[in-house]
Structure formats: structure tokens, C-alpha cells
mmCIF file of C-alpha atoms in Angstrom:
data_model
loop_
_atom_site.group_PDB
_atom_site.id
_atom_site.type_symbol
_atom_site.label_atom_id
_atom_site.label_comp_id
_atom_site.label_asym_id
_atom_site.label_seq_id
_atom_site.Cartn_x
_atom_site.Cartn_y
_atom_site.Cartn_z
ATOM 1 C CA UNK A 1 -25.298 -10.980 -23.060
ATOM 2 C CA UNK A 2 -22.198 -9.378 -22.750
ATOM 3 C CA UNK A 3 -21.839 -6.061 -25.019
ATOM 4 C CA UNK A 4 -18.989 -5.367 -27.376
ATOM 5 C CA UNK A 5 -19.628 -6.452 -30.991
ATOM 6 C CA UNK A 6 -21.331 -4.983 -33.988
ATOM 7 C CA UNK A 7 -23.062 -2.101 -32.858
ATOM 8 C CA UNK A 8 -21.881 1.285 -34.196
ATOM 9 C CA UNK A 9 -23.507 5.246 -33.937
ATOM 10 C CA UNK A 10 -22.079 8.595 -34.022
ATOM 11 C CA UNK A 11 -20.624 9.978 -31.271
ATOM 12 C CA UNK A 12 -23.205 12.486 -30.070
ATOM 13 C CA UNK A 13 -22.015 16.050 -29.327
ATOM 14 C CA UNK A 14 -22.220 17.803 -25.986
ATOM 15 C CA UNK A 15 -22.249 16.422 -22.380
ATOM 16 C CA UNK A 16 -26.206 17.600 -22.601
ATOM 17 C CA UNK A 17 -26.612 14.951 -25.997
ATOM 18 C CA UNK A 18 -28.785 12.072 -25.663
ATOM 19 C CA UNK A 19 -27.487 9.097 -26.946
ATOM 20 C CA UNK A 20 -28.536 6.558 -28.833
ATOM 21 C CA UNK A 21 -28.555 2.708 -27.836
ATOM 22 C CA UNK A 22 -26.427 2.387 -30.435
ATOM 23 C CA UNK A 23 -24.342 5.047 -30.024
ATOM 24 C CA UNK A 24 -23.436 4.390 -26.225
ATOM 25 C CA UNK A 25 -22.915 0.450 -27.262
ATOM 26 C CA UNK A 26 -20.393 1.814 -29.641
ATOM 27 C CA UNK A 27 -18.490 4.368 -26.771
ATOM 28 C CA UNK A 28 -19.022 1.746 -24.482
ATOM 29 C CA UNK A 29 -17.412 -1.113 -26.534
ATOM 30 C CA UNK A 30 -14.541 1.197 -27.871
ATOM 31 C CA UNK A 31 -13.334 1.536 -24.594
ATOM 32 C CA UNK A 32 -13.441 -1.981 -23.332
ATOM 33 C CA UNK A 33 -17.040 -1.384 -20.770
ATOM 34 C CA UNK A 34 -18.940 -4.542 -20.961
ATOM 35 C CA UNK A 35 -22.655 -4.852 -20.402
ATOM 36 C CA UNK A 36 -25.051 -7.408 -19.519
ATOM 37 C CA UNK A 37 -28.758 -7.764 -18.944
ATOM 38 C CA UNK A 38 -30.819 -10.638 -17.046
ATOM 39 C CA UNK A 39 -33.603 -10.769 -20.111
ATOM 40 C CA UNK A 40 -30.599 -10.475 -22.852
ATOM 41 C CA UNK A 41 -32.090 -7.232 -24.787
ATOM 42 C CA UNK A 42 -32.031 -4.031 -24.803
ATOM 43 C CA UNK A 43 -35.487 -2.470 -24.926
ATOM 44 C CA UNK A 44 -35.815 0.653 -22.642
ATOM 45 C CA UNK A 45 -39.497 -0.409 -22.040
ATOM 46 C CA UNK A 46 -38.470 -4.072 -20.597
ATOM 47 C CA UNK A 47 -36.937 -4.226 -17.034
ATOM 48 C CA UNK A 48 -35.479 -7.110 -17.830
ATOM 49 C CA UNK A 49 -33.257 -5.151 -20.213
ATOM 50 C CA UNK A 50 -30.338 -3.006 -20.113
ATOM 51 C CA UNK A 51 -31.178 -0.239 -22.616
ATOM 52 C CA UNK A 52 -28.652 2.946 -22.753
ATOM 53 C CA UNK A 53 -31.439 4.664 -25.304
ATOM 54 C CA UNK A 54 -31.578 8.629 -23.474
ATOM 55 C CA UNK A 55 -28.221 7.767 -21.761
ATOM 56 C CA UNK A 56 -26.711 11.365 -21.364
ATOM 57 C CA UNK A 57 -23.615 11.964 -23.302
ATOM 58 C CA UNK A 58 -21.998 13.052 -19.996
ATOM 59 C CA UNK A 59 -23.001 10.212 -18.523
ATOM 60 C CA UNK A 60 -21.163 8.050 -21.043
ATOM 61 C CA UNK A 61 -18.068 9.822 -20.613
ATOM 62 C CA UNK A 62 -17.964 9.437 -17.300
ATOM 63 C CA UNK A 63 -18.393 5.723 -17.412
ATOM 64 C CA UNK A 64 -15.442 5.622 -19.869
ATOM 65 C CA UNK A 65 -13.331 7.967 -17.307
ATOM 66 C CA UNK A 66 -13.855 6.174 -14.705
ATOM 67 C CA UNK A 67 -12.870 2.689 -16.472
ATOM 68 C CA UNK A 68 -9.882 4.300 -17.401
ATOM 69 C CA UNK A 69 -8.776 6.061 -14.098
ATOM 70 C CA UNK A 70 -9.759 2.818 -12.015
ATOM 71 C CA UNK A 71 -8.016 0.525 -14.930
ATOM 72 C CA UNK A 72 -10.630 -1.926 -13.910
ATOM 73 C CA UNK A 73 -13.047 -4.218 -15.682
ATOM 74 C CA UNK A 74 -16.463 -1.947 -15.886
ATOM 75 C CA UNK A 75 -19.228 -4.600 -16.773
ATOM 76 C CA UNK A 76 -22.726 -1.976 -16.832
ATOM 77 C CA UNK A 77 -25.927 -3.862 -15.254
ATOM 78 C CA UNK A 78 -28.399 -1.448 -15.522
ATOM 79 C CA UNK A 79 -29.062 1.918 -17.771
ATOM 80 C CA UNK A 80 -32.124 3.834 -18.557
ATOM 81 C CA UNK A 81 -34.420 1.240 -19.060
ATOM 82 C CA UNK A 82 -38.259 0.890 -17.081
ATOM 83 C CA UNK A 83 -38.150 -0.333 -13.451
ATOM 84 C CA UNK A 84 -35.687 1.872 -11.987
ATOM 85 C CA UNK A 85 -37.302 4.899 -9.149
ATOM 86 C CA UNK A 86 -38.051 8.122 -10.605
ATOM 87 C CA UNK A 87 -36.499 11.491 -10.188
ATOM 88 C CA UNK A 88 -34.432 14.462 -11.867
ATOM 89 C CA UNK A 89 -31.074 12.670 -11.464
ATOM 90 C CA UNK A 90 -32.906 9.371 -11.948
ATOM 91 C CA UNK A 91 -31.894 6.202 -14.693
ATOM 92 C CA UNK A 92 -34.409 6.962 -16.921
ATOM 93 C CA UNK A 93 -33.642 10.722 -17.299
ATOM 94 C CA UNK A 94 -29.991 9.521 -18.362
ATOM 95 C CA UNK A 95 -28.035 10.599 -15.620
ATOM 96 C CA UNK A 96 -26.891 6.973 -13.604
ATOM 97 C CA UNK A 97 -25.767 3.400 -14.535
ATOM 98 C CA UNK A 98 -25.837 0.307 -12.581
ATOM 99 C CA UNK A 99 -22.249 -1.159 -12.036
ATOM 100 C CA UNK A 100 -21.480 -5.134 -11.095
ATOM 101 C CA UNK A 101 -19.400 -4.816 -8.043
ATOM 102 C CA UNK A 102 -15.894 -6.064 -8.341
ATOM 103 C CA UNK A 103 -13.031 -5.647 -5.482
ATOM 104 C CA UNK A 104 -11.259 -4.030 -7.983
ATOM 105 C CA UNK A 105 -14.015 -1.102 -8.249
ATOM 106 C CA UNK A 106 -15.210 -1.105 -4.812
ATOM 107 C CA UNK A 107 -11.568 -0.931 -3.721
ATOM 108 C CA UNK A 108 -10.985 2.331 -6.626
ATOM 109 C CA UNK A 109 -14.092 4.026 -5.266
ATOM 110 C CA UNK A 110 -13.118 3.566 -1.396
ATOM 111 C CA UNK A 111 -9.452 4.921 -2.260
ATOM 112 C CA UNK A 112 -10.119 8.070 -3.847
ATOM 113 C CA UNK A 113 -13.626 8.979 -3.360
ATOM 114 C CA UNK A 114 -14.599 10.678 -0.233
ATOM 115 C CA UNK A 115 -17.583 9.192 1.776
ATOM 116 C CA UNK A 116 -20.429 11.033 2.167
ATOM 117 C CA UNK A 117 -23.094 9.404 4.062
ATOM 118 C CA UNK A 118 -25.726 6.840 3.572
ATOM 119 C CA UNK A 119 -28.650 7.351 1.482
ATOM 120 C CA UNK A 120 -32.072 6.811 2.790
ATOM 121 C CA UNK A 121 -32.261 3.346 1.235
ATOM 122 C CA UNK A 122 -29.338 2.437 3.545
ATOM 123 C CA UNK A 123 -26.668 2.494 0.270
ATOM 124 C CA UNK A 124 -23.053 3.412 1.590
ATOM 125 C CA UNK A 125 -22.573 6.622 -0.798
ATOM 126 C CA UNK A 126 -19.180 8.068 -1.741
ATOM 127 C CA UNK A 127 -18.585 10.772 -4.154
ATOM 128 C CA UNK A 128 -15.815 11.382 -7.042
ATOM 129 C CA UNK A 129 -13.799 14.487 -7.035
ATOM 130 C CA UNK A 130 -16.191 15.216 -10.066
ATOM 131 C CA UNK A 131 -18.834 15.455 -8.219
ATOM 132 C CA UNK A 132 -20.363 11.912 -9.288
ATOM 133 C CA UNK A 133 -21.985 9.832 -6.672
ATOM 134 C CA UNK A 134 -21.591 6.149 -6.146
ATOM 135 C CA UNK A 135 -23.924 3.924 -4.424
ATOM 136 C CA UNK A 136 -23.376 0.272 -2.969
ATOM 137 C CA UNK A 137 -26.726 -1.182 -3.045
ATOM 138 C CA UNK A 138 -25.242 -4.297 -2.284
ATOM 139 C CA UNK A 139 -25.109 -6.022 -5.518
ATOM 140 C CA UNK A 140 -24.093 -3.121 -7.720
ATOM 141 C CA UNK A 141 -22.874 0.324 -8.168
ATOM 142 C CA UNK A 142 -25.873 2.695 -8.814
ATOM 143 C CA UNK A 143 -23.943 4.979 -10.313
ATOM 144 C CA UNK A 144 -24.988 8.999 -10.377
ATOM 145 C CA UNK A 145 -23.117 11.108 -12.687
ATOM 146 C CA UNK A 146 -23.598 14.384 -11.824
ATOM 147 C CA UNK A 147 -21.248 15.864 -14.457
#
């Protein structure tokens, strides 16, 4: 299921807001962010789903920023929904989203993002002037935005 069409929601308020599924479908699709899920929903209490219900407002923006610095296609594989690990900065406190890897993001992230080590998992990790932190855990960007 690819995101884009018919959903629409306000569009929250501060970088501390918590968004909506709705509302992040409609930031996300405004600016041309795809998403897709294995089970084809969006229910926050499926795995199988790719929910964005608790995404941080910040966190939105910073998926839209980073689609538009990069210029490249941004299709979002994972968001806040069950099955992720737990923790402060964690998926299902709103702060990180799963990006498919492209050459065309990989390539962005290794130009202008500093690396800075490898996580414990054995992810490559390099982080954004911003201060956001991008993982490669092989088949997708995990995706901390830390701002």
C-alpha cells in the first residue's frame, strides 16, 4: 500500500505535537513521502502495519526536510507501530521512522552526514548536521530524529 491519497488532518502545532495517523498521512503525502506496510494497514497495535498515530510533529518535519534537501524518493517502512525495541528515543515514543534504502538516500546520507560509529546491533550510524541519526540496518534506514 503505497500512501498518498485521501487522507487529510490538521497540521498539529509544535515540534513537541503528536500527530495523528491522519494528520502525518496528510504532511507526508503533501510533500511527495510515500509509505508502505507488509500487512497493508495502519493500526499502531499490528506489526504488520505502518501506523504514524504518536508520530512527533518534529519528527514529521524532519522526514519532509530531509526529502527535500536529499531531492530523493522517501518511501517510509516503518513508524510507531508495535514490534519495534523500546526506549526514550524509540518508534513507539514518536521519535524514528524506518526508511527503504535507495542509492539515492544512502548516497545523500554518506555525502553530508558525518559517521559516527556503529551501534551495538552492528548498524553503520551517521548523523545529520541536525543532530538526527541514521541507521543502516541493512534493509532500511532506522531513522532517529533527534530534533
Amino acid at each position: 500500500m503505497l500512501g498518498g491519497g485521501g487522507s487529510t488532518g490538521g497540521s498539529g502545532g509544535g515540534s513537541g505535537d503528536k500527530l495523528s495517523q491522519s494528520q502525518a498521512a496528510s504532511i507526508f503525502s503533501s510533500a511527495g513521502i510515500t509509505w508502505s506496510s507488509s500487512g497493508g494497514c495502519s493500526d499502531r497495535n499490528n506489526s504488520s502495519c505502518t501506523s504514524f498515530d504518536g508520530l512527533r510533529r518534529a519528527s514529521a518535519d524532519g522526514a519532509v526536510n530531509f526529502k527535500r534537501a536529499s531531492n530523493c524518493a522517501v518511501n517510509i517502512t516503518g513508524g510507531t507501530e508495535a514490534g519495534h525495541a523500546s526506549g526514550t528515543y524509540s518508534h513507539g515514543t514518536g521519535y524514528k521512522l524506518d526508511f527503504g534504502i535507495t542509492s539515492c538516500i544512502t548516497n545523500y546520507i554518506h555525502g553530508n552526514f558525518s559517521h559516527s560509529g556503529t551501534r551495538g546491533d552492528g548498524a553503520d550510524l551517521w548523523t545529520a548536521p541536525s543532530g538526527n541519526i541514521f541507521a543502516n540496518e541493512g534493509s532500511h534506514w532506522d531513522v532517529t530524529f533527534m530534533n
